[in-house]
Short mmCIF file of C-alpha atoms in Angstrom, two decimals:
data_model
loop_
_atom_site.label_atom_id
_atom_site.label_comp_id
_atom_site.label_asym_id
_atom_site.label_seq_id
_atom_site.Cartn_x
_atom_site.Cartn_y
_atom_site.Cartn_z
CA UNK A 290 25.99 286.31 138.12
CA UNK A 291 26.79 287.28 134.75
CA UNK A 292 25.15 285.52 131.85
CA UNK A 293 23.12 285.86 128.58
CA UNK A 294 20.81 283.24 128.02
CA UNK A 295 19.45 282.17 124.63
CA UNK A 296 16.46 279.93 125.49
CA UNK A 297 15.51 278.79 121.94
CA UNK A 298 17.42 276.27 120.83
CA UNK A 299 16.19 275.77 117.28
CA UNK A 300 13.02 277.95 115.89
CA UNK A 301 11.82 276.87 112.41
CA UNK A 302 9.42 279.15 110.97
CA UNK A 303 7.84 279.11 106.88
CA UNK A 304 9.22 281.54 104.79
CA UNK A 305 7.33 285.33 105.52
CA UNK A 306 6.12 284.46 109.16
CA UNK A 307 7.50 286.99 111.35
CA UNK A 308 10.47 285.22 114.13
CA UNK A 309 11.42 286.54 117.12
CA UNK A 310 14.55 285.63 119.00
CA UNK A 311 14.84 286.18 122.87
CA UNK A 312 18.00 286.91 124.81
CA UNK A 313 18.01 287.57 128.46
CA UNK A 314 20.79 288.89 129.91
CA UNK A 315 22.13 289.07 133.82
CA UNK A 316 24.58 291.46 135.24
CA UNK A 317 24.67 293.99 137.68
CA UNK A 318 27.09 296.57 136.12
CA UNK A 319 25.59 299.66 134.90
CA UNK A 320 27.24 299.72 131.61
CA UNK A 321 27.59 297.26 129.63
CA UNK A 322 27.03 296.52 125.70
CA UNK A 323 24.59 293.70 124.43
CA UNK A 324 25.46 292.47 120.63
CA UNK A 325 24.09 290.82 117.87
CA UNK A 326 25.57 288.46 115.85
CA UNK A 327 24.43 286.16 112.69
CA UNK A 328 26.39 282.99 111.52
CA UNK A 329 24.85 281.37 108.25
CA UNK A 330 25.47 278.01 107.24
CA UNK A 331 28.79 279.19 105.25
CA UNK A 332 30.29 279.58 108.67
CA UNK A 333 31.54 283.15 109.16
CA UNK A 334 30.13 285.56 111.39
CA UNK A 335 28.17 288.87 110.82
CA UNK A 336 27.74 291.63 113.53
CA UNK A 337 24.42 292.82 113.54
CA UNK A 338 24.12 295.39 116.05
CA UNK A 339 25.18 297.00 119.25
CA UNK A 340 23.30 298.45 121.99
CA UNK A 341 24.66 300.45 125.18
CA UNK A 342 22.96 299.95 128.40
CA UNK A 343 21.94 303.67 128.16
CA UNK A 344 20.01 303.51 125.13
CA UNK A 345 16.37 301.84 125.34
CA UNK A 346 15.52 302.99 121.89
CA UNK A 347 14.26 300.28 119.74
CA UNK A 348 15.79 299.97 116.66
CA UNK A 349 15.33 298.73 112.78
CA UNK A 350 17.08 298.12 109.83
CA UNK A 351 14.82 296.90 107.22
CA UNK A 352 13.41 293.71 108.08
CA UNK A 353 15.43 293.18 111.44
CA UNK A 354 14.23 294.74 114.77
CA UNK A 355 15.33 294.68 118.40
CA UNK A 356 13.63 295.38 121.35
CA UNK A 357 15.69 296.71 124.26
CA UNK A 358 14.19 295.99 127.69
CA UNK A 359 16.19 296.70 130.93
CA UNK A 360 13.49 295.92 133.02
CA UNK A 361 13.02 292.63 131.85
CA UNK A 362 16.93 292.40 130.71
CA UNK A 363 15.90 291.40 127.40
CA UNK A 364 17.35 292.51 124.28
CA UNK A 365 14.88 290.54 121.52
CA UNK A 366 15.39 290.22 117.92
CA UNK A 367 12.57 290.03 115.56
CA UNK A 368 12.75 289.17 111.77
CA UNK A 369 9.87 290.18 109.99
CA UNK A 370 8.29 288.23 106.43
CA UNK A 371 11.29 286.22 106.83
CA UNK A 372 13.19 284.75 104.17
CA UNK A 373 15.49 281.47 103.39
CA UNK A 374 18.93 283.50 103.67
CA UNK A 375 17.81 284.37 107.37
CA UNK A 376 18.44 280.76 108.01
CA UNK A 377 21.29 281.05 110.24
CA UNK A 378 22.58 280.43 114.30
CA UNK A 379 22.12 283.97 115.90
CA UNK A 380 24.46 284.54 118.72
CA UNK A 381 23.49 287.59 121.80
CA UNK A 382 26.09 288.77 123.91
CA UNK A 383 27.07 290.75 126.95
CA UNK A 384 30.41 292.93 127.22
CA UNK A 385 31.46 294.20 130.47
CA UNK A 386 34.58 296.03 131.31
CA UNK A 387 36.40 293.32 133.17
CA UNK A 388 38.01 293.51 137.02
CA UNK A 389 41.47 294.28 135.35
CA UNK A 390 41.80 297.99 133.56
CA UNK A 391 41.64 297.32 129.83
CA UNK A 392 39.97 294.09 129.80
CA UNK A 393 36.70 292.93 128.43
CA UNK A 394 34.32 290.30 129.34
CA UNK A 395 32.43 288.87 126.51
CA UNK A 396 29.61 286.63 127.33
CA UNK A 397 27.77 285.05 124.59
CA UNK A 398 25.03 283.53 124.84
CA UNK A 399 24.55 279.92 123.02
CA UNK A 400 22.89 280.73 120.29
CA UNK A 401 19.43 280.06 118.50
CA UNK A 402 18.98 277.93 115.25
CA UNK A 403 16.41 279.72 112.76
CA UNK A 404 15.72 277.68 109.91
CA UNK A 405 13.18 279.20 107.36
CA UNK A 406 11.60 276.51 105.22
CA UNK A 407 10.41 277.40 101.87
CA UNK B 198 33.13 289.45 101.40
CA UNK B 199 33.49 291.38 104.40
CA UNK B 200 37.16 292.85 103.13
CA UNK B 201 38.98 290.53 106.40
CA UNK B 202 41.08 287.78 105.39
CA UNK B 203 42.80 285.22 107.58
CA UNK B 204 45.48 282.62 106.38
CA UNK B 205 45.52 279.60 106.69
CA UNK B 206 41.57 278.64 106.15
CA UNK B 207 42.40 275.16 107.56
CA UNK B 208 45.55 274.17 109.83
CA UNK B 209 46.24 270.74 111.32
CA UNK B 210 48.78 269.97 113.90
CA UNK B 211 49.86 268.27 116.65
CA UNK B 212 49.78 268.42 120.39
CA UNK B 213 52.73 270.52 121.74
CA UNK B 214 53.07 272.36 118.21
CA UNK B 215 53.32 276.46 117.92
CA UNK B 216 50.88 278.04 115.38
CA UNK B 217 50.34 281.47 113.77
CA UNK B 218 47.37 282.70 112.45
CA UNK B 219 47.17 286.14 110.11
CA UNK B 220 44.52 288.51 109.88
CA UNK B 221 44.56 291.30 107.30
CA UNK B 222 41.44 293.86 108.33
CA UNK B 223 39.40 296.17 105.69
CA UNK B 224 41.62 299.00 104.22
CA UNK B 225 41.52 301.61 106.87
CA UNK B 226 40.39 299.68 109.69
CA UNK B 227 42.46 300.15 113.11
CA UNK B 228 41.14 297.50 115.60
CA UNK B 229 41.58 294.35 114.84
CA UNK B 230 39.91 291.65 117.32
CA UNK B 231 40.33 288.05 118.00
CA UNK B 232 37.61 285.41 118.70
CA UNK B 233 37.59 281.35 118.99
CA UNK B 234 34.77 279.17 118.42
CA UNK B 235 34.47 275.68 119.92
CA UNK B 236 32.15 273.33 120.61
CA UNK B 237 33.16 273.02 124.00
CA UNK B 238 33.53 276.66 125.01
CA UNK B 239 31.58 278.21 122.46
CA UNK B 240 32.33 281.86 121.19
CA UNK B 241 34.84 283.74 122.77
CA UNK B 242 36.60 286.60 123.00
CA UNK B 243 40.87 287.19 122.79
CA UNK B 244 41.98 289.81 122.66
CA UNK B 245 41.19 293.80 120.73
CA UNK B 246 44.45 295.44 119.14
CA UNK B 247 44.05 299.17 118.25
CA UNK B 248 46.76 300.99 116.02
CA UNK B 249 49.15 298.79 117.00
CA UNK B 250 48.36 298.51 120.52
CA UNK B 251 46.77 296.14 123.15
CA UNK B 252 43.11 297.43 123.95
CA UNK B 253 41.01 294.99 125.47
CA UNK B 254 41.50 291.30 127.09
CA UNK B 255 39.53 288.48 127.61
CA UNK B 256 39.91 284.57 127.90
CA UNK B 257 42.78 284.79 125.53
CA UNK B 258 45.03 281.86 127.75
CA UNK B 259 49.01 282.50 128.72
CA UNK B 260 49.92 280.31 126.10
CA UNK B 261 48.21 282.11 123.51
CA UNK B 262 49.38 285.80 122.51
CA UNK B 263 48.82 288.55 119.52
CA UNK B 264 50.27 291.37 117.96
CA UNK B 265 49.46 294.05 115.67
CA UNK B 266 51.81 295.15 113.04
CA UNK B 267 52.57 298.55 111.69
CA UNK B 268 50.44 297.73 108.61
CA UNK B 269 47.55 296.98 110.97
CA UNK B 270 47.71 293.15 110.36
CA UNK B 271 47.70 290.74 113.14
CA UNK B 272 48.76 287.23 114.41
CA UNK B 273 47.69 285.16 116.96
CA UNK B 274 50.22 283.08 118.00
CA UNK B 275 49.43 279.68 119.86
CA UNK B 276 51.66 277.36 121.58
CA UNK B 277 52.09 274.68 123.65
CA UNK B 278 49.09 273.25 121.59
CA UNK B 279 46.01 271.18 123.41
CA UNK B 280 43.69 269.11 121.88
CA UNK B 281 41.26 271.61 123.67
CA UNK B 282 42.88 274.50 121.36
CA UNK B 283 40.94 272.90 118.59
CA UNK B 284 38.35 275.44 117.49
CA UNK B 285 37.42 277.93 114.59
CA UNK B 286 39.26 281.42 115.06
CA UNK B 287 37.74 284.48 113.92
CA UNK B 288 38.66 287.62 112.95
CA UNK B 289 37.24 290.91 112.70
CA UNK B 290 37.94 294.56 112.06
CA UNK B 291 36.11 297.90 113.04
CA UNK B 292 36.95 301.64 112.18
CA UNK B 293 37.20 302.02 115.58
CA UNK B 294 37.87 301.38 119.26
CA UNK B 295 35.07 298.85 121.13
CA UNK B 296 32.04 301.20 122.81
CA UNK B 297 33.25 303.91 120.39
CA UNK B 298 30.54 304.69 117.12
CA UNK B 299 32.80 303.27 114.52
CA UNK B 300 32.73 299.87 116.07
CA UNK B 301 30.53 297.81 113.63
CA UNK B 302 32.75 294.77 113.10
CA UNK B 303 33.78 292.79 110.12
CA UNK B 304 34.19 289.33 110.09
CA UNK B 305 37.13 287.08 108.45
CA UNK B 306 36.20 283.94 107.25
CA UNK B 307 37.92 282.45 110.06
CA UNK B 308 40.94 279.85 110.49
CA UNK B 309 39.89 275.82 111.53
CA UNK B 310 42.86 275.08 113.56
CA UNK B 311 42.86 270.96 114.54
CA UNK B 312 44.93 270.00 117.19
CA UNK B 313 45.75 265.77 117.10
#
C-alpha cells in the first residue's frame, strides 16, 4: 500500500511553543521523494522542502526542521518559538515514479491544521 | 508574490462546458506543473511540462489535458465539465525538472473553477 498519513488533524499551540507535525509514509519503492508543503489562510500554496529517500540528513532552515526517519517512515516537521504567520494547513507527500514510464504518483497526505494563538 | 500567475482567479460554469486555465511561471522557469484541490479528492497532482514538453503524469483525467507554449506558459484545458471538476487549481513553477536540484516550486495563486 502506498499512503502518507497525517494523523493530526488540527494542533493549536500559543505563540513561541515549539510544534511538531508528524507524517508517516508507506511504500515499498526504494526511491521515492517526501515533500513539504504550507497553505496559509490566503489560500495559495508554499513548497517547503524536498527530501530523497537516500538522504537521512536532518535538515533546518531557520525556525523549521525535519526529521527524516526511514525506519520509522516518518518524515516530521517541527516549528520552533512559533509564531502567528505559521498558522497555516501543512500538507506531506509521497512521489513515486508511477507503473507507466514518465509518470508520477503524488500522494498527499491530508493535511494538519496549526493554529498559533497569540 | 511567488512571480506565478494564473488567469482567471475565479471561473463559474456549467456542466458539459470546456474551460481553459493560464499559468505564466517566474521569468526563467522551465517546468511548469499542474495541481487540483478539492474537498473531495484533496490535493493532486496533473500533470509536469518541461521546455515545452510532457514530463510527468498523474491523475490528470482523459477529459482534462495541458500544454506548454514556446514562451513557457501553460493551459489546462478541461472539458466535458462535472460537478466533481469543481476544485481550486494550482500552479507552480521550478528551475528545473522534478528529482533534479532546481526543483523548489513556486506557487500561483491558483484558479476556483465552479462547475453548476
Amino acid at each position: 500500500a502506498q499512503k502518507v498519513t497525517q494523523a493530526q488533524t488540527e494542533i493549536s499551540v500559543v505563540e513561541k511553543e515549539d510544534v511538531t507535525l508528524d507524517c508517516v509514509y508507506e511504500t515499498r519503492d526504494t526511491t521515492y521523494y517526501l515533500f513539504w508543503y504550507k497553505q496559509p489562510p490566503s489560500g495559495e500554496l508554499v513548497f517547503l522542502i524536498r527530501r530523497n529517500s537516500f538522504d537521512e540528513q536532518n535538515e533546518i532552515s531557520g525556525r523549521y526542521s525535519w526529521n527524516f526517519q526511514k525506519s520509522t517512515s516518518s518524515f516530521n516537521f517541527t516549528i520552533t518559538a512559533s509564531q502567528v504567520v505559521d498558522s497555516a494547513v501543512y500538507f506531506c507527500a509521497l512521489r513515486l515514479l508511477g507503473s507507466t514510464s514518465g509518470t508520477y504518483k503524488y500522494i498527499f497526505g491530508t493535511g494538519t491544521r496549526l493554529k498559533v494563538l497569540a | 508574490d511567488s512571480g506565478v500567475t494564473q488567469t482567471p482567479k475565479h471561473l463559474i460554469t456549467a456542466t458539459g462546458q470546456r474551460v481553459t486555465l493560464r499559468c505564466s511561471p517566474r521569468s526563467g522557469d522551465l517546468s511548469v506543473y499542474w495541481y487540483q484541490q478539492s474537498l473531495d479528492q484533496g490535493l493532486q497532482f496533473l500533470i509536469q511540462y518541461y521546455n515545452g514538453e510532457e514530463r510527468a503524469k498523474g491523475n490528470i483525467l482523459e477529459r482534462f489535458s495541458a500544454q506548454q507554449f514556446p514562451d513557457l506558459h501553460s493551459e489546462l484545458n478541461l472539458s466535458s465539465l462535472e460537478l466533481g471538476d469543481s476544485a481550486l487549481y494550482f500552479c507552480a513553477s521550478s528551475p528545473g525538472l522534478a528529482g533534479g536540484f532546481q526543483e523548489t516550486q513556486y506557487f500561483g495563486p491558483g484558479t476556483r473553477l465552479l462547475v453548476l
